[in-house]
CSV table of C-alpha atoms in Angstrom, one decimal:
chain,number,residue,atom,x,y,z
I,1,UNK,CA,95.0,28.1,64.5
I,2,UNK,CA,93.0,30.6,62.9
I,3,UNK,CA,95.8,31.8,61.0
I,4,UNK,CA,96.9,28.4,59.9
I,5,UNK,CA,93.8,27.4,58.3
I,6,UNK,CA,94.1,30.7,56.6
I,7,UNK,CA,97.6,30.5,55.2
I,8,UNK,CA,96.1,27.0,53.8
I,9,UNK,CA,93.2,27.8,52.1
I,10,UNK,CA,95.8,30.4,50.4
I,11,UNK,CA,96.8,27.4,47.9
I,12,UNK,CA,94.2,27.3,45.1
I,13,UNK,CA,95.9,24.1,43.5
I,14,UNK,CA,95.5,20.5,43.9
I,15,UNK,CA,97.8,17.8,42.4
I,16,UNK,CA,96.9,15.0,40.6
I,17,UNK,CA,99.0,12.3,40.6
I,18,UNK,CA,97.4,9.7,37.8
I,19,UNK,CA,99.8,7.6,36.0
I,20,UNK,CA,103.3,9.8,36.5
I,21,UNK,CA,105.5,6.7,38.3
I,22,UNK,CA,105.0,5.6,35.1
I,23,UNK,CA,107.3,7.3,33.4
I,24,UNK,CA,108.7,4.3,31.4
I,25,UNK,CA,105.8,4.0,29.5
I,26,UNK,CA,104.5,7.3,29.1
I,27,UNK,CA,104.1,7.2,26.0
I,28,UNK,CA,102.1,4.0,26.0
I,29,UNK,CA,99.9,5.8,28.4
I,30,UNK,CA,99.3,8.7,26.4
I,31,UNK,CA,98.3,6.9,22.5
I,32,UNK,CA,96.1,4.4,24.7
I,33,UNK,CA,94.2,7.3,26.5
I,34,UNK,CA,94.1,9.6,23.3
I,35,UNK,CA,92.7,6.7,21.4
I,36,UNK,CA,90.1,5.4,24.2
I,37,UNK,CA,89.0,9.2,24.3
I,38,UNK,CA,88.7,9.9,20.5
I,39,UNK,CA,87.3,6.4,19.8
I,40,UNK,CA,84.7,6.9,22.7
I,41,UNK,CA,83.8,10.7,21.7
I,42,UNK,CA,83.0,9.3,17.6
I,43,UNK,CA,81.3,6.6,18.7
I,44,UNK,CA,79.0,8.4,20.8
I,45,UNK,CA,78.7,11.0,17.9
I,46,UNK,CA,77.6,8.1,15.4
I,47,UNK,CA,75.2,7.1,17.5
I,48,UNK,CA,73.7,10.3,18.7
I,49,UNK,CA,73.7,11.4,15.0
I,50,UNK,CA,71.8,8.4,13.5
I,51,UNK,CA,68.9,8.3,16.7
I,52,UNK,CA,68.4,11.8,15.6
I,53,UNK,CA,68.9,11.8,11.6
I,54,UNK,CA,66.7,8.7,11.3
I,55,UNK,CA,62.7,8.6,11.8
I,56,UNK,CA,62.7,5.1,12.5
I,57,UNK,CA,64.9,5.2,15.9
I,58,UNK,CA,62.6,8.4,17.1
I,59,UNK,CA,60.9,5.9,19.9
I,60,UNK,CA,61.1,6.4,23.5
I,61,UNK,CA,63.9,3.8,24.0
I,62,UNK,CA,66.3,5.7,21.7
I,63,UNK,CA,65.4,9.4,23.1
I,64,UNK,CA,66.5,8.0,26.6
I,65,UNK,CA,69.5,6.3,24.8
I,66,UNK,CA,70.2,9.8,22.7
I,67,UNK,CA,70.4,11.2,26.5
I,68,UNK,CA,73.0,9.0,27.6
I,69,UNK,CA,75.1,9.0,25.0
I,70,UNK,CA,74.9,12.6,25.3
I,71,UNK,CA,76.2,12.1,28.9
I,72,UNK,CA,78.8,10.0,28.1
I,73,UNK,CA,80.3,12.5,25.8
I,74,UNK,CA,80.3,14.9,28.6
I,75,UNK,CA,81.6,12.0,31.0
I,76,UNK,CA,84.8,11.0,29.6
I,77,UNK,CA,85.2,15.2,28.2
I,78,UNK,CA,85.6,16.1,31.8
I,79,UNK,CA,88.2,13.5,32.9
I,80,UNK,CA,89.9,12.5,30.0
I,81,UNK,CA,91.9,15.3,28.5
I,82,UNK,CA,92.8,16.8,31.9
I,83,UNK,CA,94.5,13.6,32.3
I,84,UNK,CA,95.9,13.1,28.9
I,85,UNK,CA,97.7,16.7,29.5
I,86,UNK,CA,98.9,15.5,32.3
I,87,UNK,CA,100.3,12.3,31.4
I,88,UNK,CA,101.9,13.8,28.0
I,89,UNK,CA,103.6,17.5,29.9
I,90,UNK,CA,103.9,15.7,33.7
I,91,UNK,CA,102.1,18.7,34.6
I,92,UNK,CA,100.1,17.3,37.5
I,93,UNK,CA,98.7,20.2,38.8
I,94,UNK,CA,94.9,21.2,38.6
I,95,UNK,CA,93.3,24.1,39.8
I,96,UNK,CA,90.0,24.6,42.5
I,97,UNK,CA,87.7,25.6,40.1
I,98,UNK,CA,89.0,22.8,37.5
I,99,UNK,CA,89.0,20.0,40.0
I,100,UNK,CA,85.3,21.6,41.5
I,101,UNK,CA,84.1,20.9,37.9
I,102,UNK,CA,85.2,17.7,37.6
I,103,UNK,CA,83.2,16.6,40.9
I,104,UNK,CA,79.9,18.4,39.8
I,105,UNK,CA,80.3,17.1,36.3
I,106,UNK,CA,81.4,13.5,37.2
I,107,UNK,CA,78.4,13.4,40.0
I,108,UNK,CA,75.9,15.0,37.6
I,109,UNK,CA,76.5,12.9,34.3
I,110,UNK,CA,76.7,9.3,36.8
I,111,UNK,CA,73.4,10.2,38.9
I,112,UNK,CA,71.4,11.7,35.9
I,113,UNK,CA,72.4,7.9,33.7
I,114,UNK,CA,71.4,6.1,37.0
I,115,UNK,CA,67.6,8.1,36.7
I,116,UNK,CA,67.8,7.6,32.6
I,117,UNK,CA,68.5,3.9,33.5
I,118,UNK,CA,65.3,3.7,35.6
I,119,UNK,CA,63.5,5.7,32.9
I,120,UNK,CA,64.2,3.3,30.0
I,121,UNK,CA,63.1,0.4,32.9
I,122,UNK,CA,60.1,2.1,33.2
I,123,UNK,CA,59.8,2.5,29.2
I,124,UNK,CA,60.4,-1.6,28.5
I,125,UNK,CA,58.2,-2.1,31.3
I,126,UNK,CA,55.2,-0.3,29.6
I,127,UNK,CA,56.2,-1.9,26.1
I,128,UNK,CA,56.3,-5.8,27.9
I,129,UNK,CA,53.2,-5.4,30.5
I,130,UNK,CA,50.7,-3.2,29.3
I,131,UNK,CA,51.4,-3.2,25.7
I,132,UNK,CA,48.1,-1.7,24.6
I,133,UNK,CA,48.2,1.1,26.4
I,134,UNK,CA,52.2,2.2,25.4
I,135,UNK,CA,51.7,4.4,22.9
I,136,UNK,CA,49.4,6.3,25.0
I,137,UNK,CA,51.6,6.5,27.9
I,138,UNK,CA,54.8,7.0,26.1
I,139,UNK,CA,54.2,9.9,24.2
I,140,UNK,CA,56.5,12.7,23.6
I,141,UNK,CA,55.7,15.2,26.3
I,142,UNK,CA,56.5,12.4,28.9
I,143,UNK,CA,59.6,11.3,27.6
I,144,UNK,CA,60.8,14.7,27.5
I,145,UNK,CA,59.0,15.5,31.4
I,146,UNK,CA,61.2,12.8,32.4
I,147,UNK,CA,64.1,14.0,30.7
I,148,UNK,CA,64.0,17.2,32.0
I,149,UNK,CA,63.4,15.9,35.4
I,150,UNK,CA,66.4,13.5,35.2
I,151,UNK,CA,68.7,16.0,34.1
I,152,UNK,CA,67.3,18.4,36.8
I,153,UNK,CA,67.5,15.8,39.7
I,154,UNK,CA,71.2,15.0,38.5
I,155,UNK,CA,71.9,19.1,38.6
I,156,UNK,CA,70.4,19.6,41.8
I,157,UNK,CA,72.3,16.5,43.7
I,158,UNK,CA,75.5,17.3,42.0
I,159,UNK,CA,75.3,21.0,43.0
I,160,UNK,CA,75.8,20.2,46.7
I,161,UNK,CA,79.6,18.4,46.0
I,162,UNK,CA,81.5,21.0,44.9
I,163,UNK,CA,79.7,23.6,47.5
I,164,UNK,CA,80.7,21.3,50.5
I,165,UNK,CA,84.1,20.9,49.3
I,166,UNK,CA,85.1,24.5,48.6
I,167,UNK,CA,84.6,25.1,52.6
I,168,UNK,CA,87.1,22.5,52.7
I,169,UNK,CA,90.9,23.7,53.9
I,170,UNK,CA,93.6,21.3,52.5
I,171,UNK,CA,97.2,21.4,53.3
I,172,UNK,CA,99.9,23.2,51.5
I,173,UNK,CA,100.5,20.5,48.4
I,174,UNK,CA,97.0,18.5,48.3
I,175,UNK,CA,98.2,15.7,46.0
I,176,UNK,CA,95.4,13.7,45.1
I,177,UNK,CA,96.5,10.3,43.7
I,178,UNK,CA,93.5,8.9,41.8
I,179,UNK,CA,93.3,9.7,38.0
I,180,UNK,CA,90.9,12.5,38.6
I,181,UNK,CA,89.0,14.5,41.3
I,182,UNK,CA,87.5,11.6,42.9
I,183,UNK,CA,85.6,12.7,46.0
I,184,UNK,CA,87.1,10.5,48.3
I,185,UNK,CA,90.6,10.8,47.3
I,186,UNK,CA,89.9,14.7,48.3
I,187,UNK,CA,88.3,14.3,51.2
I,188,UNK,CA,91.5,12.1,52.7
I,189,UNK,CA,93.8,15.5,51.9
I,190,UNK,CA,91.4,17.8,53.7
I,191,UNK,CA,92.2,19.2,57.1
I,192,UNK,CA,88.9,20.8,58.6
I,193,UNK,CA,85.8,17.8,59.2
I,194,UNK,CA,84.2,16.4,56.6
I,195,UNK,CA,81.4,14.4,58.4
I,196,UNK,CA,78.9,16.3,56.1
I,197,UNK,CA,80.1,15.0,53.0
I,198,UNK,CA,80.7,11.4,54.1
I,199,UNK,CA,77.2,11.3,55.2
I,200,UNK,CA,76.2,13.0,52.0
I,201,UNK,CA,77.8,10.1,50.1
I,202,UNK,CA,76.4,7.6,51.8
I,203,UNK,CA,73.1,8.9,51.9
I,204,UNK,CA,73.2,9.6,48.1
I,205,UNK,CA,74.8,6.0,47.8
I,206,UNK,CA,72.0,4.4,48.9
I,207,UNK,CA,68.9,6.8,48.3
I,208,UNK,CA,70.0,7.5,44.5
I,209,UNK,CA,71.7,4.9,43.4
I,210,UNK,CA,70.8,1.6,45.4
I,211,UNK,CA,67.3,3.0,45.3
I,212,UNK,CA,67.4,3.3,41.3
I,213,UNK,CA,68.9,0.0,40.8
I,214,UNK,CA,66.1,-1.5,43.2
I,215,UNK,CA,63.6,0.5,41.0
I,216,UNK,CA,65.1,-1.1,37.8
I,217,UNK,CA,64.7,-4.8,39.4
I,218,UNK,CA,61.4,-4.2,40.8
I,219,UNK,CA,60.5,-3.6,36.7
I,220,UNK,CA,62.1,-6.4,35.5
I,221,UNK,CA,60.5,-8.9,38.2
I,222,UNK,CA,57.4,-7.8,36.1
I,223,UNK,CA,59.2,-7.9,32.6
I,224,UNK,CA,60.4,-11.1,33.7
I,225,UNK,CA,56.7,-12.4,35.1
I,226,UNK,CA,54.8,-11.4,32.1
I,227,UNK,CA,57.7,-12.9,29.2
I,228,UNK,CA,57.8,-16.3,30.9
I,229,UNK,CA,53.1,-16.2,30.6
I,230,UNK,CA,53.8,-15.8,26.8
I,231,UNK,CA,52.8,-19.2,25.4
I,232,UNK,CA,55.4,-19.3,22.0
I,233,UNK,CA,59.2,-19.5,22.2
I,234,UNK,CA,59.8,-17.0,19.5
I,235,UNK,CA,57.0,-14.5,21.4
I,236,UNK,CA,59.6,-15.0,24.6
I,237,UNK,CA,62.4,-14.3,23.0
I,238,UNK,CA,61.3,-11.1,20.5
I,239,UNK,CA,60.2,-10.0,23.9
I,240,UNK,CA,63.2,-10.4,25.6
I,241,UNK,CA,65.3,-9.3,23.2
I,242,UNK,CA,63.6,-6.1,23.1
I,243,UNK,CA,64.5,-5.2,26.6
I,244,UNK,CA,67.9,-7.3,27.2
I,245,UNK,CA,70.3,-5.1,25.6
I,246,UNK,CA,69.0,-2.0,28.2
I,247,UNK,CA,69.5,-4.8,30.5
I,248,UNK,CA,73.2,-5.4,29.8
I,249,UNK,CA,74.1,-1.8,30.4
I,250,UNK,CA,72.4,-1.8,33.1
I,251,UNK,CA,74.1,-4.8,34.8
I,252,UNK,CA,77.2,-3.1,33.4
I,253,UNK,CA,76.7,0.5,34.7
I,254,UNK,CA,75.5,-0.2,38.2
I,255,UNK,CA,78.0,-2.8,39.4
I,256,UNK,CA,80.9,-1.1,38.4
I,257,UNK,CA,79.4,2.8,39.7
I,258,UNK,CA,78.3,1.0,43.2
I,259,UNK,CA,81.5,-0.6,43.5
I,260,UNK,CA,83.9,2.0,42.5
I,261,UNK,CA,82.2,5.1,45.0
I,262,UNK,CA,80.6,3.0,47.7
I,263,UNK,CA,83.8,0.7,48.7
I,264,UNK,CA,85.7,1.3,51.9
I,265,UNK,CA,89.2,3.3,50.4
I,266,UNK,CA,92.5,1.2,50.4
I,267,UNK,CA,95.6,2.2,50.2
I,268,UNK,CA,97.4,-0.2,50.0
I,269,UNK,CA,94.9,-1.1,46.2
I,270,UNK,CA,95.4,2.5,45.1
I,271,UNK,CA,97.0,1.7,41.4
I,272,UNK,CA,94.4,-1.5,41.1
I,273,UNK,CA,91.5,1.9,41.6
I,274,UNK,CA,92.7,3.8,39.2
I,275,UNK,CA,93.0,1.0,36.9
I,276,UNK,CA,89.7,0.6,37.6
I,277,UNK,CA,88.5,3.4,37.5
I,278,UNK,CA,89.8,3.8,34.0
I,279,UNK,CA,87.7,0.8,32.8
I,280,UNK,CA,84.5,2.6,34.3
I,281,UNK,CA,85.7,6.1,32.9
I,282,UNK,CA,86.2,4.8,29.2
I,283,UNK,CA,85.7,1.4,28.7
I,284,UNK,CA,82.1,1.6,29.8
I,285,UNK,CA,81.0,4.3,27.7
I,286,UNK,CA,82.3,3.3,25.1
I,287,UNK,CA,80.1,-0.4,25.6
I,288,UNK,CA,77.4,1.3,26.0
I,289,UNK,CA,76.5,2.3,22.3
I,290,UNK,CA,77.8,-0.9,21.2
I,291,UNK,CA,75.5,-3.1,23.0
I,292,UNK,CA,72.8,-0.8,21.6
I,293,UNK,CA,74.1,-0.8,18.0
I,294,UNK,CA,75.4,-4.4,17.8
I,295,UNK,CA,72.9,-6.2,19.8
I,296,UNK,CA,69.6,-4.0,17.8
I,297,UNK,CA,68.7,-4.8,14.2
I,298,UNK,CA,67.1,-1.9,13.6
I,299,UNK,CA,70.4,0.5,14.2
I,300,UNK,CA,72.7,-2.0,12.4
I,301,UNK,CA,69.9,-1.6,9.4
I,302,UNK,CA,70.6,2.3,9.6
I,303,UNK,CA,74.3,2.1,9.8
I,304,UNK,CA,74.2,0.6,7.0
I,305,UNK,CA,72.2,2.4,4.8
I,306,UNK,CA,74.2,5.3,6.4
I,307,UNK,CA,77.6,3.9,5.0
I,308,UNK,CA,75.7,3.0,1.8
I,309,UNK,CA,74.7,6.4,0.9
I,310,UNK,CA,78.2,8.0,2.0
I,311,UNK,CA,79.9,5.4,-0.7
I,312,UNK,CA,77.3,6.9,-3.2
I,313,UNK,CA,78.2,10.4,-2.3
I,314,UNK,CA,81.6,9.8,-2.8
């Protein structure tokens, strides 16, 4: 027995199937992907470029927002051309170390947005409830505290993933078929007991994420509470406005991460998951800067002074 395990754990490759039955429309795969990833990538870049470039945007709301769109360049970076390469050469193979990143990555960049999310809660809350006292609470040093502590937090959970794994042992030709590393598509392939990391998941499920989205709903009961005891319309709705485009990504982001790594697995639904999954790997970051840009006056005002003073330039 002891041998066997050995002679598996000899194979440092797994297999990622993606979207290769597909071969008819291979192509069609491959310029959609591309485009979703380059589109996605500039967008994020135009964003993060005019938060910093432009004194106006450098409140609290936008530094957390500068942070995620930050993540969501690393986000789609670690799935996305892995699995453009592979739809484009039929190459389906991945290594350890190359699938190990993906999980720490993926697990980092989703549980750091969820703690960003519940900072920028925290932020509208301050702004909405106890207005007078938001510029002394939301100073620099404490965005960047919880920044740092965010980031740290998302380091520190996603660490453990890729260490539980690599004690793993996984038969001879591990083919994963999801459209990246997803953890639970690995855990089916693996042959020693993976108890630990079910109850990992779960436990993270539920302590990280559930937890952050009840943090973020306990905020906007308040939010909520103190708009509706604002006497004018136009005092309701400034206010809400102000807070309902985080809202919106929130909405977004959480219902789509919950569902997607808390579900039972399927498989008999495995093309409608990745399918899915695609819509929360690139569609979703992609949305976010737009609800930002398009639903905010004051970064529509800088995009277009932006584009103004290009067409001088040129």
């Amino acid at each position: 027995m002891h041998e066997n395990v050995h002679n598996y754990s000899l194979h440092r490759e797994f297999y990622l199937l993606a979207f290769i039955r597909y071969e008819n429309v291979k192509l069609l795969i491959f310029v959609f992907l591309l485009s979703i990833y380059l589109f996605c990538v500039l967008e994020n870049i135009l964003v993060t470029n005019l938060i910093c470039l432009t004194s106006q945007l450098h409140t609290p709301m936008y530094f957390f927002l500068c942070n995620l769109t930050v993540l969501d360049i690393i986000y789609v970076s670690t799935i996305l051309p892995k699995l453009i390469v592979i739809t484009f050469t039929g190459n389906i193979s991945i290594s350890y170390i190359g699938c190990f990143t993906q999980v720490f990555l993926y697990v980092f960049c989703i549980g750091t947005e969820f703690f960003l999310l519940v900072c920028m809660a925290y932020d509208r809350y301050v702004a909405i409830c106890i207005p007078l006292h938001y510029a002394l609470i939301m100073v620099k040093k404490t965005c960047l505290s919880l920044s740092t502590f965010c980031c740290s937090l998302g380091i520190f959970n996603a660490m453990m993933y890729p260490l539980l794994i690599s004690k793993l042992s996984f038969s001879n030709y591990p083919e994963i078929n999801h459209v990246f590393c997803h953890m639970k598509s690995i855990l089916q392939l693996s042959i020693s007991d993976t108890t630990a990391i079910d109850l990992l998941i779960i436990v993270d499920g539920l302590l990280l994420g559930f937890s952050s989205f009840m943090l973020i709903l306990f905020s906007y009961m308040f939010i909520i509470s103190t708009i509706l005891k604002i006497k004018t319309t136009s005092g309701k709705l400034k206010s809400f406005s102000s807070c309902s485009s985080h809202l919106t990504v929130v909405v977004l982001f959480c219902s789509t991460s919950l569902i997607l790594n808390m579900k039972p697995e399927n498989k008999l639904s495995k093309e409608q998951d990745k399918l899915f999954s695609m819509f929360y790997i690139a569609v979703v970051p992609i949305l976010n800067p737009l609800v930002y840009s398009l639903r905010n006056k004051d970064v529509l005002r800088t995009l277009k002074i932006s584009i103004l003073r290009i067409k001088k330039k040129v």
